[in-house]
Amino acid sequence: AIAVLGSTNMDLVAYVPKAPRLGETVTGSAFRTVPGGKGANQAVAAARSGGEVVMIGAVGADEFGVRLRSALTAAGVETAALRTVEGASGTAHITVDDEGGNSIIVIPGANGGVTGLEAGDAARIGAADLLLLQLELPMEAVLAGASAARAQGVRTVLTPAPARMLPHELLGLVDLLVPNEHEAAALTGFTDPLGAAEALLREVPEVVVTLGAAGVLYAARGQEPLTVPAPRVRAVDTTAAGDTFVGALAVALGEGRPMPQALRWASAAAALSVQRPGAQDSMPTRAETDAFAAA
Ligand code: ADP
């Protein structure tokens, strides 16, 4: 089983020819509300990949909260540990322009109130094979989750996004770090992925740097680094590609598959997701990933 301690956000997406400047009003072409948040995205990716998934976090007591919870439930994610709290759900206000460029305002809302574990959470984490963490909850909560996992021998996987400096204490509790190349560079100052991965191995035992269309780089202490190329596909929307990758990787590792095989399977899942528009909507089922990985 997989536990996710992380964020749920409603993504409010406005499509415009060009993003408005300060004081300017522009007329856009479309508006969509889509369930998101890195935590929820990873939970959905893992559930679609066939994992038994529990989501720990919070939504607000508003209409978005109801929809965010039902999106998780519909994907098969257990939401008993997703609290409904006073106030607004987390939202991401996204402007997408005609060139595909975007600008984003994230308002944490209910996510910002998650500052630690609640009754039953440590046991939920203890019952899991892996705990998935990201950085859209307050650092106290991420630390509390990682400590609970370590104390119970549960493997922790941290996606260090959005990029920020990490306390040493947190890195010391992480078993597998999965940055994209920008996050890896931000964390280490090394712009080449191999240099960044080697620097990160001083803090964590295993690192996977995701490289977009170039695939992934895996590095572990005392082993030769391994590059797994991504399947060549036509990408239409890479939103949540990284979250799809991590969710699928967690399922494969939780089933005891060896790392190289798990990396290839997760790469297949992520490559399927980039060929479809959307975030959670674009995530493949286990059967789809199996079929694509075998082809
Ligand atoms: P993020 O989405 O977090 O920025 P990446 O861009 O590195 O992270 O993408 C995560 C993973 O998604 C990649 O390692 C790869 O497996 C897959 N992926 C992303 N873009 C493509 C693409 N154009 N073709 C195939 N796979 C892709």
PDB file of C-alpha atoms and ligand atoms in Angstrom:
ATOM      1  CA  ALA A   1       0.000   0.000   0.000  1.00  0.00           C
ATOM      2  CA  ILE A   2       1.007   3.592  -0.586  1.00  0.00           C
ATOM      3  CA  ALA A   3       0.419   6.577   1.684  1.00  0.00           C
ATOM      4  CA  VAL A   4       0.519  10.113   0.322  1.00  0.00           C
ATOM      5  CA  LEU A   5       0.901  13.086   2.665  1.00  0.00           C
ATOM      6  CA  GLY A   6       0.337  16.090   0.459  1.00  0.00           C
ATOM      7  CA  SER A   7      -1.690  18.813  -1.174  1.00  0.00           C
ATOM      8  CA  THR A   8      -5.021  18.952  -2.939  1.00  0.00           C
ATOM      9  CA  ASN A   9      -5.726  22.034  -5.058  1.00  0.00           C
ATOM     10  CA  MET A  10      -8.438  23.029  -7.469  1.00  0.00           C
ATOM     11  CA  ASP A  11      -6.703  24.288 -10.606  1.00  0.00           C
ATOM     12  CA  LEU A  12      -8.561  27.284 -12.078  1.00  0.00           C
ATOM     13  CA  VAL A  13      -7.282  27.561 -15.610  1.00  0.00           C
ATOM     14  CA  ALA A  14      -7.889  30.619 -17.824  1.00  0.00           C
ATOM     15  CA  TYR A  15      -6.882  30.437 -21.493  1.00  0.00           C
ATOM     16  CA  VAL A  16      -5.882  33.829 -22.911  1.00  0.00           C
ATOM     17  CA  PRO A  17      -4.075  35.064 -26.035  1.00  0.00           C
ATOM     18  CA  LYS A  18      -1.599  36.878 -23.790  1.00  0.00           C
ATOM     19  CA  ALA A  19      -1.423  37.138 -19.983  1.00  0.00           C
ATOM     20  CA  PRO A  20      -2.645  40.507 -18.643  1.00  0.00           C
ATOM     21  CA  ARG A  21      -0.094  42.954 -17.262  1.00  0.00           C
ATOM     22  CA  LEU A  22      -0.705  44.907 -14.069  1.00  0.00           C
ATOM     23  CA  GLY A  23      -3.831  47.063 -14.485  1.00  0.00           C
ATOM     24  CA  GLU A  24      -4.753  45.408 -17.781  1.00  0.00           C
ATOM     25  CA  THR A  25      -7.903  43.408 -18.602  1.00  0.00           C
ATOM     26  CA  VAL A  26      -7.860  40.797 -21.353  1.00  0.00           C
ATOM     27  CA  THR A  27     -10.631  38.619 -22.781  1.00  0.00           C
ATOM     28  CA  GLY A  28      -9.835  34.932 -22.676  1.00  0.00           C
ATOM     29  CA  SER A  29     -11.202  32.054 -24.716  1.00  0.00           C
ATOM     30  CA  ALA A  30     -11.999  29.406 -22.085  1.00  0.00           C
ATOM     31  CA  PHE A  31     -11.997  28.544 -18.396  1.00  0.00           C
ATOM     32  CA  ARG A  32     -11.713  25.147 -16.730  1.00  0.00           C
ATOM     33  CA  THR A  33     -11.633  23.896 -13.150  1.00  0.00           C
ATOM     34  CA  VAL A  34      -9.561  20.733 -12.735  1.00  0.00           C
ATOM     35  CA  PRO A  35      -8.636  18.813  -9.586  1.00  0.00           C
ATOM     36  CA  GLY A  36      -4.897  19.017  -8.922  1.00  0.00           C
ATOM     37  CA  GLY A  37      -2.251  19.525  -6.275  1.00  0.00           C
ATOM     38  CA  LYS A  38       0.936  17.481  -6.346  1.00  0.00           C
ATOM     39  CA  GLY A  39      -0.149  15.220  -3.492  1.00  0.00           C
ATOM     40  CA  ALA A  40      -3.524  14.405  -5.006  1.00  0.00           C
ATOM     41  CA  ASN A  41      -1.963  13.963  -8.459  1.00  0.00           C
ATOM     42  CA  GLN A  42       0.530  11.414  -7.149  1.00  0.00           C
ATOM     43  CA  ALA A  43      -2.247   9.625  -5.234  1.00  0.00           C
ATOM     44  CA  VAL A  44      -4.404   9.361  -8.368  1.00  0.00           C
ATOM     45  CA  ALA A  45      -1.449   8.224 -10.480  1.00  0.00           C
ATOM     46  CA  ALA A  46      -0.655   5.471  -7.968  1.00  0.00           C
ATOM     47  CA  ALA A  47      -4.279   4.350  -7.699  1.00  0.00           C
ATOM     48  CA  ARG A  48      -4.713   4.208 -11.493  1.00  0.00           C
ATOM     49  CA  SER A  49      -1.481   2.214 -11.600  1.00  0.00           C
ATOM     50  CA  GLY A  50      -3.124  -0.407  -9.417  1.00  0.00           C
ATOM     51  CA  GLY A  51      -1.887   0.688  -6.004  1.00  0.00           C
ATOM     52  CA  GLU A  52      -3.881   0.661  -2.788  1.00  0.00           C
ATOM     53  CA  VAL A  53      -3.576   4.342  -1.824  1.00  0.00           C
ATOM     54  CA  VAL A  54      -4.433   6.437   1.231  1.00  0.00           C
ATOM     55  CA  MET A  55      -4.366  10.231   0.975  1.00  0.00           C
ATOM     56  CA  ILE A  56      -3.528  12.286   4.082  1.00  0.00           C
ATOM     57  CA  GLY A  57      -4.153  16.041   3.923  1.00  0.00           C
ATOM     58  CA  ALA A  58      -6.968  18.576   3.991  1.00  0.00           C
ATOM     59  CA  VAL A  59      -9.570  20.238   1.818  1.00  0.00           C
ATOM     60  CA  GLY A  60     -11.678  23.264   2.701  1.00  0.00           C
ATOM     61  CA  ALA A  61     -15.364  23.300   3.658  1.00  0.00           C
ATOM     62  CA  ASP A  62     -16.339  24.634   0.231  1.00  0.00           C
ATOM     63  CA  GLU A  63     -17.608  23.285  -3.106  1.00  0.00           C
ATOM     64  CA  PHE A  64     -14.065  22.727  -4.332  1.00  0.00           C
ATOM     65  CA  GLY A  65     -13.401  20.534  -1.312  1.00  0.00           C
ATOM     66  CA  VAL A  66     -16.337  18.306  -2.195  1.00  0.00           C
ATOM     67  CA  ARG A  67     -15.121  17.956  -5.787  1.00  0.00           C
ATOM     68  CA  LEU A  68     -11.497  17.390  -4.795  1.00  0.00           C
ATOM     69  CA  ARG A  69     -12.509  14.569  -2.479  1.00  0.00           C
ATOM     70  CA  SER A  70     -14.798  12.956  -5.039  1.00  0.00           C
ATOM     71  CA  ALA A  71     -12.093  13.084  -7.723  1.00  0.00           C
ATOM     72  CA  LEU A  72      -9.844  11.097  -5.393  1.00  0.00           C
ATOM     73  CA  THR A  73     -12.590   8.659  -4.438  1.00  0.00           C
ATOM     74  CA  ALA A  74     -13.489   8.136  -8.101  1.00  0.00           C
ATOM     75  CA  ALA A  75      -9.877   7.174  -8.790  1.00  0.00           C
ATOM     76  CA  GLY A  76     -10.027   4.636  -5.949  1.00  0.00           C
ATOM     77  CA  VAL A  77      -8.028   6.618  -3.377  1.00  0.00           C
ATOM     78  CA  GLU A  78      -8.992   6.137   0.298  1.00  0.00           C
ATOM     79  CA  THR A  79      -9.903   9.605   1.700  1.00  0.00           C
ATOM     80  CA  ALA A  80     -10.792   8.911   5.350  1.00  0.00           C
ATOM     81  CA  ALA A  81      -7.596  10.771   6.381  1.00  0.00           C
ATOM     82  CA  LEU A  82      -8.318  13.736   4.093  1.00  0.00           C
ATOM     83  CA  ARG A  83      -9.820  16.216   6.550  1.00  0.00           C
ATOM     84  CA  THR A  84     -12.408  18.848   5.705  1.00  0.00           C
ATOM     85  CA  VAL A  85     -11.428  22.021   7.558  1.00  0.00           C
ATOM     86  CA  GLU A  86     -12.941  25.500   7.979  1.00  0.00           C
ATOM     87  CA  GLY A  87     -12.191  27.900   5.149  1.00  0.00           C
ATOM     88  CA  ALA A  88     -11.166  27.573   1.522  1.00  0.00           C
ATOM     89  CA  SER A  89      -9.655  24.642  -0.321  1.00  0.00           C
ATOM     90  CA  GLY A  90      -6.261  25.128  -1.912  1.00  0.00           C
ATOM     91  CA  THR A  91      -6.453  26.749  -5.341  1.00  0.00           C
ATOM     92  CA  ALA A  92      -4.032  27.285  -8.210  1.00  0.00           C
ATOM     93  CA  HIS A  93      -4.920  30.199 -10.492  1.00  0.00           C
ATOM     94  CA  ILE A  94      -3.331  29.363 -13.829  1.00  0.00           C
ATOM     95  CA  THR A  95      -3.149  31.540 -16.937  1.00  0.00           C
ATOM     96  CA  VAL A  96      -2.218  29.718 -20.140  1.00  0.00           C
ATOM     97  CA  ASP A  97      -1.374  31.845 -23.172  1.00  0.00           C
ATOM     98  CA  ASP A  98      -1.494  31.025 -26.885  1.00  0.00           C
ATOM     99  CA  GLU A  99       2.147  29.962 -26.856  1.00  0.00           C
ATOM    100  CA  GLY A 100       1.439  27.450 -24.064  1.00  0.00           C
ATOM    101  CA  GLY A 101       3.339  29.563 -21.531  1.00  0.00           C
ATOM    102  CA  ASN A 102       1.759  29.819 -18.106  1.00  0.00           C
ATOM    103  CA  SER A 103       1.814  31.870 -14.941  1.00  0.00           C
ATOM    104  CA  ILE A 104       0.454  30.488 -11.680  1.00  0.00           C
ATOM    105  CA  ILE A 105      -0.701  31.796  -8.311  1.00  0.00           C
ATOM    106  CA  VAL A 106      -1.048  29.081  -5.648  1.00  0.00           C
ATOM    107  CA  ILE A 107      -3.138  29.844  -2.580  1.00  0.00           C
ATOM    108  CA  PRO A 108      -2.559  26.997  -0.101  1.00  0.00           C
ATOM    109  CA  GLY A 109      -5.907  27.366   1.720  1.00  0.00           C
ATOM    110  CA  ALA A 110      -6.628  24.167   3.656  1.00  0.00           C
ATOM    111  CA  ASN A 111      -3.195  22.740   2.743  1.00  0.00           C
ATOM    112  CA  GLY A 112      -1.560  25.555   4.718  1.00  0.00           C
ATOM    113  CA  GLY A 113      -3.283  24.392   7.890  1.00  0.00           C
ATOM    114  CA  VAL A 114      -1.746  20.910   7.717  1.00  0.00           C
ATOM    115  CA  THR A 115       1.129  21.381  10.151  1.00  0.00           C
ATOM    116  CA  GLY A 116       1.498  17.848  11.488  1.00  0.00           C
ATOM    117  CA  LEU A 117      -0.070  14.423  11.707  1.00  0.00           C
ATOM    118  CA  GLU A 118      -3.518  13.809  13.178  1.00  0.00           C
ATOM    119  CA  ALA A 119      -4.791  10.804  15.129  1.00  0.00           C
ATOM    120  CA  GLY A 120      -4.439   7.650  13.067  1.00  0.00           C
ATOM    121  CA  ASP A 121      -2.041   9.106  10.488  1.00  0.00           C
ATOM    122  CA  ALA A 122       1.105   7.508  11.907  1.00  0.00           C
ATOM    123  CA  ALA A 123      -0.630   4.121  11.825  1.00  0.00           C
ATOM    124  CA  ARG A 124      -1.739   4.714   8.211  1.00  0.00           C
ATOM    125  CA  ILE A 125       1.836   5.539   7.275  1.00  0.00           C
ATOM    126  CA  GLY A 126       3.097   2.507   9.194  1.00  0.00           C
ATOM    127  CA  ALA A 127       0.746   0.236   7.255  1.00  0.00           C
ATOM    128  CA  ALA A 128       2.147   1.437   3.910  1.00  0.00           C
ATOM    129  CA  ASP A 129       5.153   0.204   1.913  1.00  0.00           C
ATOM    130  CA  LEU A 130       6.052   3.729   0.832  1.00  0.00           C
ATOM    131  CA  LEU A 131       5.191   7.296   1.852  1.00  0.00           C
ATOM    132  CA  LEU A 132       5.038   9.888  -0.943  1.00  0.00           C
ATOM    133  CA  LEU A 133       5.877  13.471   0.034  1.00  0.00           C
ATOM    134  CA  GLN A 134       6.097  16.755  -1.899  1.00  0.00           C
ATOM    135  CA  LEU A 135       6.583  20.368  -0.770  1.00  0.00           C
ATOM    136  CA  GLU A 136       3.087  21.858  -1.084  1.00  0.00           C
ATOM    137  CA  LEU A 137       2.318  21.358   2.619  1.00  0.00           C
ATOM    138  CA  PRO A 138       4.023  23.271   5.457  1.00  0.00           C
ATOM    139  CA  MET A 139       7.527  21.896   6.148  1.00  0.00           C
ATOM    140  CA  GLU A 140       6.493  20.831   9.703  1.00  0.00           C
ATOM    141  CA  ALA A 141       3.987  18.390   8.202  1.00  0.00           C
ATOM    142  CA  VAL A 142       6.486  16.995   5.685  1.00  0.00           C
ATOM    143  CA  LEU A 143       8.986  16.467   8.509  1.00  0.00           C
ATOM    144  CA  ALA A 144       6.397  14.846  10.757  1.00  0.00           C
ATOM    145  CA  GLY A 145       5.388  12.448   7.976  1.00  0.00           C
ATOM    146  CA  ALA A 146       8.968  11.556   7.116  1.00  0.00           C
ATOM    147  CA  SER A 147       9.799  10.963  10.800  1.00  0.00           C
ATOM    148  CA  ALA A 148       6.778   8.707  11.274  1.00  0.00           C
ATOM    149  CA  ALA A 149       7.784   6.721   8.183  1.00  0.00           C
ATOM    150  CA  ARG A 150      11.405   6.357   9.289  1.00  0.00           C
ATOM    151  CA  ALA A 151      10.383   5.286  12.805  1.00  0.00           C
ATOM    152  CA  GLN A 152       8.285   2.487  11.306  1.00  0.00           C
ATOM    153  CA  GLY A 153      10.695   1.397   8.578  1.00  0.00           C
ATOM    154  CA  VAL A 154       8.562   2.774   5.739  1.00  0.00           C
ATOM    155  CA  ARG A 155      10.425   3.937   2.609  1.00  0.00           C
ATOM    156  CA  THR A 156      10.003   7.680   1.933  1.00  0.00           C
ATOM    157  CA  VAL A 157       9.930   9.188  -1.565  1.00  0.00           C
ATOM    158  CA  LEU A 158      10.225  12.988  -1.751  1.00  0.00           C
ATOM    159  CA  THR A 159       9.430  15.067  -4.826  1.00  0.00           C
ATOM    160  CA  PRO A 160      11.196  18.357  -3.932  1.00  0.00           C
ATOM    161  CA  ALA A 161       8.632  20.573  -5.699  1.00  0.00           C
ATOM    162  CA  PRO A 162       7.950  23.416  -5.734  1.00  0.00           C
ATOM    163  CA  ALA A 163      11.718  23.970  -5.533  1.00  0.00           C
ATOM    164  CA  ARG A 164      12.965  25.390  -2.236  1.00  0.00           C
ATOM    165  CA  MET A 165      15.845  24.870   0.158  1.00  0.00           C
ATOM    166  CA  LEU A 166      15.459  21.686   2.179  1.00  0.00           C
ATOM    167  CA  PRO A 167      16.444  21.340   5.818  1.00  0.00           C
ATOM    168  CA  HIS A 168      19.198  18.718   6.340  1.00  0.00           C
ATOM    169  CA  GLU A 169      16.906  17.109   8.852  1.00  0.00           C
ATOM    170  CA  LEU A 170      14.416  16.337   6.080  1.00  0.00           C
ATOM    171  CA  LEU A 171      16.986  14.985   3.619  1.00  0.00           C
ATOM    172  CA  GLY A 172      18.217  12.708   6.391  1.00  0.00           C
ATOM    173  CA  LEU A 173      14.763  11.124   6.512  1.00  0.00           C
ATOM    174  CA  VAL A 174      14.382  10.622   2.752  1.00  0.00           C
ATOM    175  CA  ASP A 175      15.131   7.281   1.092  1.00  0.00           C
ATOM    176  CA  LEU A 176      14.486   8.254  -2.530  1.00  0.00           C
ATOM    177  CA  LEU A 177      14.581  11.820  -3.856  1.00  0.00           C
ATOM    178  CA  VAL A 178      12.900  12.486  -7.234  1.00  0.00           C
ATOM    179  CA  PRO A 179      13.671  16.014  -8.502  1.00  0.00           C
ATOM    180  CA  ASN A 180      13.268  17.150 -12.096  1.00  0.00           C
ATOM    181  CA  GLU A 181      16.432  18.614 -13.618  1.00  0.00           C
ATOM    182  CA  HIS A 182      15.527  22.179 -12.592  1.00  0.00           C
ATOM    183  CA  GLU A 183      14.886  21.166  -8.994  1.00  0.00           C
ATOM    184  CA  ALA A 184      18.094  19.108  -8.944  1.00  0.00           C
ATOM    185  CA  ALA A 185      20.024  22.176 -10.126  1.00  0.00           C
ATOM    186  CA  ALA A 186      18.275  24.451  -7.624  1.00  0.00           C
ATOM    187  CA  LEU A 187      19.112  22.070  -4.766  1.00  0.00           C
ATOM    188  CA  THR A 188      22.770  21.608  -5.643  1.00  0.00           C
ATOM    189  CA  GLY A 189      23.943  24.421  -7.927  1.00  0.00           C
ATOM    190  CA  PHE A 190      25.010  21.783 -10.487  1.00  0.00           C
ATOM    191  CA  THR A 191      23.240  22.220 -13.809  1.00  0.00           C
ATOM    192  CA  ASP A 192      24.351  18.861 -15.189  1.00  0.00           C
ATOM    193  CA  PRO A 193      22.052  16.106 -13.871  1.00  0.00           C
ATOM    194  CA  LEU A 194      24.891  13.673 -13.109  1.00  0.00           C
ATOM    195  CA  GLY A 195      26.784  16.250 -11.041  1.00  0.00           C
ATOM    196  CA  ALA A 196      23.583  17.170  -9.227  1.00  0.00           C
ATOM    197  CA  ALA A 197      22.715  13.525  -8.569  1.00  0.00           C
ATOM    198  CA  GLU A 198      26.196  12.839  -7.168  1.00  0.00           C
ATOM    199  CA  ALA A 199      25.924  15.877  -4.887  1.00  0.00           C
ATOM    200  CA  LEU A 200      22.497  14.729  -3.680  1.00  0.00           C
ATOM    201  CA  LEU A 201      23.843  11.245  -2.889  1.00  0.00           C
ATOM    202  CA  ARG A 202      25.787  12.830  -0.049  1.00  0.00           C
ATOM    203  CA  GLU A 203      22.422  13.476   1.612  1.00  0.00           C
ATOM    204  CA  VAL A 204      20.124  10.668   0.425  1.00  0.00           C
ATOM    205  CA  PRO A 205      20.828   7.042  -0.558  1.00  0.00           C
ATOM    206  CA  GLU A 206      18.954   7.061  -3.894  1.00  0.00           C
ATOM    207  CA  VAL A 207      18.100   9.759  -6.447  1.00  0.00           C
ATOM    208  CA  VAL A 208      16.046   9.761  -9.640  1.00  0.00           C
ATOM    209  CA  VAL A 209      16.422  12.934 -11.711  1.00  0.00           C
ATOM    210  CA  THR A 210      13.626  13.234 -14.282  1.00  0.00           C
ATOM    211  CA  LEU A 211      14.774  14.725 -17.599  1.00  0.00           C
ATOM    212  CA  GLY A 212      11.524  15.270 -19.494  1.00  0.00           C
ATOM    213  CA  ALA A 213      11.646  13.761 -22.999  1.00  0.00           C
ATOM    214  CA  ALA A 214      15.206  12.571 -22.270  1.00  0.00           C
ATOM    215  CA  GLY A 215      13.982  10.103 -19.627  1.00  0.00           C
ATOM    216  CA  VAL A 216      15.446   9.633 -16.150  1.00  0.00           C
ATOM    217  CA  LEU A 217      18.803   9.337 -14.447  1.00  0.00           C
ATOM    218  CA  TYR A 218      19.024   6.958 -11.477  1.00  0.00           C
ATOM    219  CA  ALA A 219      21.888   7.141  -8.999  1.00  0.00           C
ATOM    220  CA  ALA A 220      22.477   5.205  -5.788  1.00  0.00           C
ATOM    221  CA  ARG A 221      25.408   5.176  -3.397  1.00  0.00           C
ATOM    222  CA  GLY A 222      28.085   2.728  -4.482  1.00  0.00           C
ATOM    223  CA  GLN A 223      26.476   1.951  -7.863  1.00  0.00           C
ATOM    224  CA  GLU A 224      27.058   2.995 -11.472  1.00  0.00           C
ATOM    225  CA  PRO A 225      24.448   5.616 -12.465  1.00  0.00           C
ATOM    226  CA  LEU A 226      21.768   4.339 -14.838  1.00  0.00           C
ATOM    227  CA  THR A 227      19.972   6.296 -17.578  1.00  0.00           C
ATOM    228  CA  VAL A 228      16.564   5.099 -18.732  1.00  0.00           C
ATOM    229  CA  PRO A 229      15.483   6.847 -21.954  1.00  0.00           C
ATOM    230  CA  ALA A 230      11.844   7.929 -22.251  1.00  0.00           C
ATOM    231  CA  PRO A 231       9.671   6.261 -24.877  1.00  0.00           C
ATOM    232  CA  ARG A 232       9.508   8.526 -27.947  1.00  0.00           C
ATOM    233  CA  VAL A 233       6.003   9.959 -28.118  1.00  0.00           C
ATOM    234  CA  ARG A 234       4.249  13.083 -29.317  1.00  0.00           C
ATOM    235  CA  ALA A 235       3.678  15.211 -26.207  1.00  0.00           C
ATOM    236  CA  VAL A 236       0.600  17.433 -26.155  1.00  0.00           C
ATOM    237  CA  ASP A 237       0.461  18.324 -22.433  1.00  0.00           C
ATOM    238  CA  THR A 238       3.203  17.530 -19.920  1.00  0.00           C
ATOM    239  CA  THR A 239       1.232  18.786 -16.899  1.00  0.00           C
ATOM    240  CA  ALA A 240       1.716  16.354 -13.995  1.00  0.00           C
ATOM    241  CA  ALA A 241       4.110  14.131 -15.984  1.00  0.00           C
ATOM    242  CA  GLY A 242       6.416  14.055 -12.967  1.00  0.00           C
ATOM    243  CA  ASP A 243       3.564  13.196 -10.596  1.00  0.00           C
ATOM    244  CA  THR A 244       2.404  10.405 -12.912  1.00  0.00           C
ATOM    245  CA  PHE A 245       5.954   9.059 -12.989  1.00  0.00           C
ATOM    246  CA  VAL A 246       6.303   9.068  -9.185  1.00  0.00           C
ATOM    247  CA  GLY A 247       2.880   7.500  -8.575  1.00  0.00           C
ATOM    248  CA  ALA A 248       3.601   4.653 -10.990  1.00  0.00           C
ATOM    249  CA  LEU A 249       7.160   4.203  -9.692  1.00  0.00           C
ATOM    250  CA  ALA A 250       5.847   3.882  -6.128  1.00  0.00           C
ATOM    251  CA  VAL A 251       3.432   1.133  -7.140  1.00  0.00           C
ATOM    252  CA  ALA A 252       6.141  -0.822  -8.944  1.00  0.00           C
ATOM    253  CA  LEU A 253       8.584  -0.485  -6.029  1.00  0.00           C
ATOM    254  CA  GLY A 254       5.853  -1.374  -3.526  1.00  0.00           C
ATOM    255  CA  GLU A 255       5.364  -4.625  -5.425  1.00  0.00           C
ATOM    256  CA  GLY A 256       9.040  -5.368  -4.973  1.00  0.00           C
ATOM    257  CA  ARG A 257      10.072  -4.883  -8.596  1.00  0.00           C
ATOM    258  CA  PRO A 258      13.759  -4.111  -9.091  1.00  0.00           C
ATOM    259  CA  MET A 259      14.592  -0.436  -9.685  1.00  0.00           C
ATOM    260  CA  PRO A 260      15.508  -0.637 -13.412  1.00  0.00           C
ATOM    261  CA  GLN A 261      12.249  -2.432 -14.210  1.00  0.00           C
ATOM    262  CA  ALA A 262      10.256  -0.029 -12.012  1.00  0.00           C
ATOM    263  CA  LEU A 263      11.852   2.964 -13.772  1.00  0.00           C
ATOM    264  CA  ARG A 264      10.941   1.615 -17.209  1.00  0.00           C
ATOM    265  CA  TRP A 265       7.350   0.943 -16.183  1.00  0.00           C
ATOM    266  CA  ALA A 266       6.945   4.400 -14.608  1.00  0.00           C
ATOM    267  CA  SER A 267       8.470   5.970 -17.745  1.00  0.00           C
ATOM    268  CA  ALA A 268       5.829   4.186 -19.816  1.00  0.00           C
ATOM    269  CA  ALA A 269       3.072   5.571 -17.556  1.00  0.00           C
ATOM    270  CA  ALA A 270       4.453   9.124 -17.788  1.00  0.00           C
ATOM    271  CA  ALA A 271       4.880   8.881 -21.567  1.00  0.00           C
ATOM    272  CA  LEU A 272       1.233   7.853 -21.890  1.00  0.00           C
ATOM    273  CA  SER A 273       0.142  10.825 -19.742  1.00  0.00           C
ATOM    274  CA  VAL A 274       1.940  13.443 -21.859  1.00  0.00           C
ATOM    275  CA  GLN A 275       0.083  12.290 -24.981  1.00  0.00           C
ATOM    276  CA  ARG A 276      -3.237  13.396 -23.467  1.00  0.00           C
ATOM    277  CA  PRO A 277      -4.415  16.787 -22.189  1.00  0.00           C
ATOM    278  CA  GLY A 278      -5.068  17.341 -18.473  1.00  0.00           C
ATOM    279  CA  ALA A 279      -3.461  16.390 -15.179  1.00  0.00           C
ATOM    280  CA  GLN A 280      -5.325  13.654 -13.275  1.00  0.00           C
ATOM    281  CA  ASP A 281      -7.479  12.985 -16.359  1.00  0.00           C
ATOM    282  CA  SER A 282      -4.415  12.122 -18.407  1.00  0.00           C
ATOM    283  CA  MET A 283      -3.058   9.428 -16.080  1.00  0.00           C
ATOM    284  CA  PRO A 284      -3.068   5.890 -17.487  1.00  0.00           C
ATOM    285  CA  THR A 285      -4.540   2.770 -15.906  1.00  0.00           C
ATOM    286  CA  ARG A 286      -2.351  -0.171 -15.008  1.00  0.00           C
ATOM    287  CA  ALA A 287      -3.608  -2.101 -18.034  1.00  0.00           C
ATOM    288  CA  GLU A 288      -2.726   0.782 -20.357  1.00  0.00           C
ATOM    289  CA  THR A 289       0.760   1.074 -18.897  1.00  0.00           C
ATOM    290  CA  ASP A 290       1.308  -2.709 -19.069  1.00  0.00           C
ATOM    291  CA  ALA A 291       0.248  -2.738 -22.731  1.00  0.00           C
ATOM    292  CA  PHE A 292       2.428   0.249 -23.646  1.00  0.00           C
ATOM    293  CA  ALA A 293       5.440  -1.043 -21.716  1.00  0.00           C
ATOM    294  CA  ALA A 294       5.169  -4.420 -23.477  1.00  0.00           C
ATOM    295  CA  ALA A 295       4.851  -2.903 -26.988  1.00  0.00           C
TER     296      ALA A 295
HETATM  297  P1  ADP B   1       8.104  17.513 -14.327  1.00  0.00           P
HETATM  298  O1  ADP B   1       6.814  17.145 -14.988  1.00  0.00           O
HETATM  299  O2  ADP B   1       8.076  17.300 -12.856  1.00  0.00           O
HETATM  300  O3  ADP B   1       8.670  18.829 -14.716  1.00  0.00           O
HETATM  301  P2  ADP B   1       9.748  16.065 -16.264  1.00  0.00           P
HETATM  302  O4  ADP B   1       9.473  17.125 -17.265  1.00  0.00           O
HETATM  303  O5  ADP B   1      11.151  15.641 -16.070  1.00  0.00           O
HETATM  304  O6  ADP B   1       9.186  16.424 -14.817  1.00  0.00           O
HETATM  305  O7  ADP B   1       8.875  14.795 -16.674  1.00  0.00           O
HETATM  306  C1  ADP B   1       8.739  13.692 -15.799  1.00  0.00           C
HETATM  307  C2  ADP B   1       8.798  12.403 -16.590  1.00  0.00           C
HETATM  308  O8  ADP B   1       7.712  12.372 -17.513  1.00  0.00           O
HETATM  309  C3  ADP B   1      10.037  12.236 -17.459  1.00  0.00           C
HETATM  310  O9  ADP B   1      11.118  11.694 -16.723  1.00  0.00           O
HETATM  311  C4  ADP B   1       9.520  11.262 -18.516  1.00  0.00           C
HETATM  312  O10 ADP B   1       9.490   9.949 -17.987  1.00  0.00           O
HETATM  313  C5  ADP B   1       8.101  11.749 -18.714  1.00  0.00           C
HETATM  314  N1  ADP B   1       8.039  12.726 -19.809  1.00  0.00           N
HETATM  315  C6  ADP B   1       7.979  14.073 -19.725  1.00  0.00           C
HETATM  316  N2  ADP B   1       7.969  14.647 -20.946  1.00  0.00           N
HETATM  317  C7  ADP B   1       8.020  13.623 -21.835  1.00  0.00           C
HETATM  318  C8  ADP B   1       8.025  13.533 -23.275  1.00  0.00           C
HETATM  319  N3  ADP B   1       7.982  14.627 -24.043  1.00  0.00           N
HETATM  320  N4  ADP B   1       8.087  12.293 -23.827  1.00  0.00           N
HETATM  321  C9  ADP B   1       8.116  11.175 -23.072  1.00  0.00           C
HETATM  322  N5  ADP B   1       8.114  11.202 -21.718  1.00  0.00           N
HETATM  323  C10 ADP B   1       8.058  12.395 -21.114  1.00  0.00           C
END
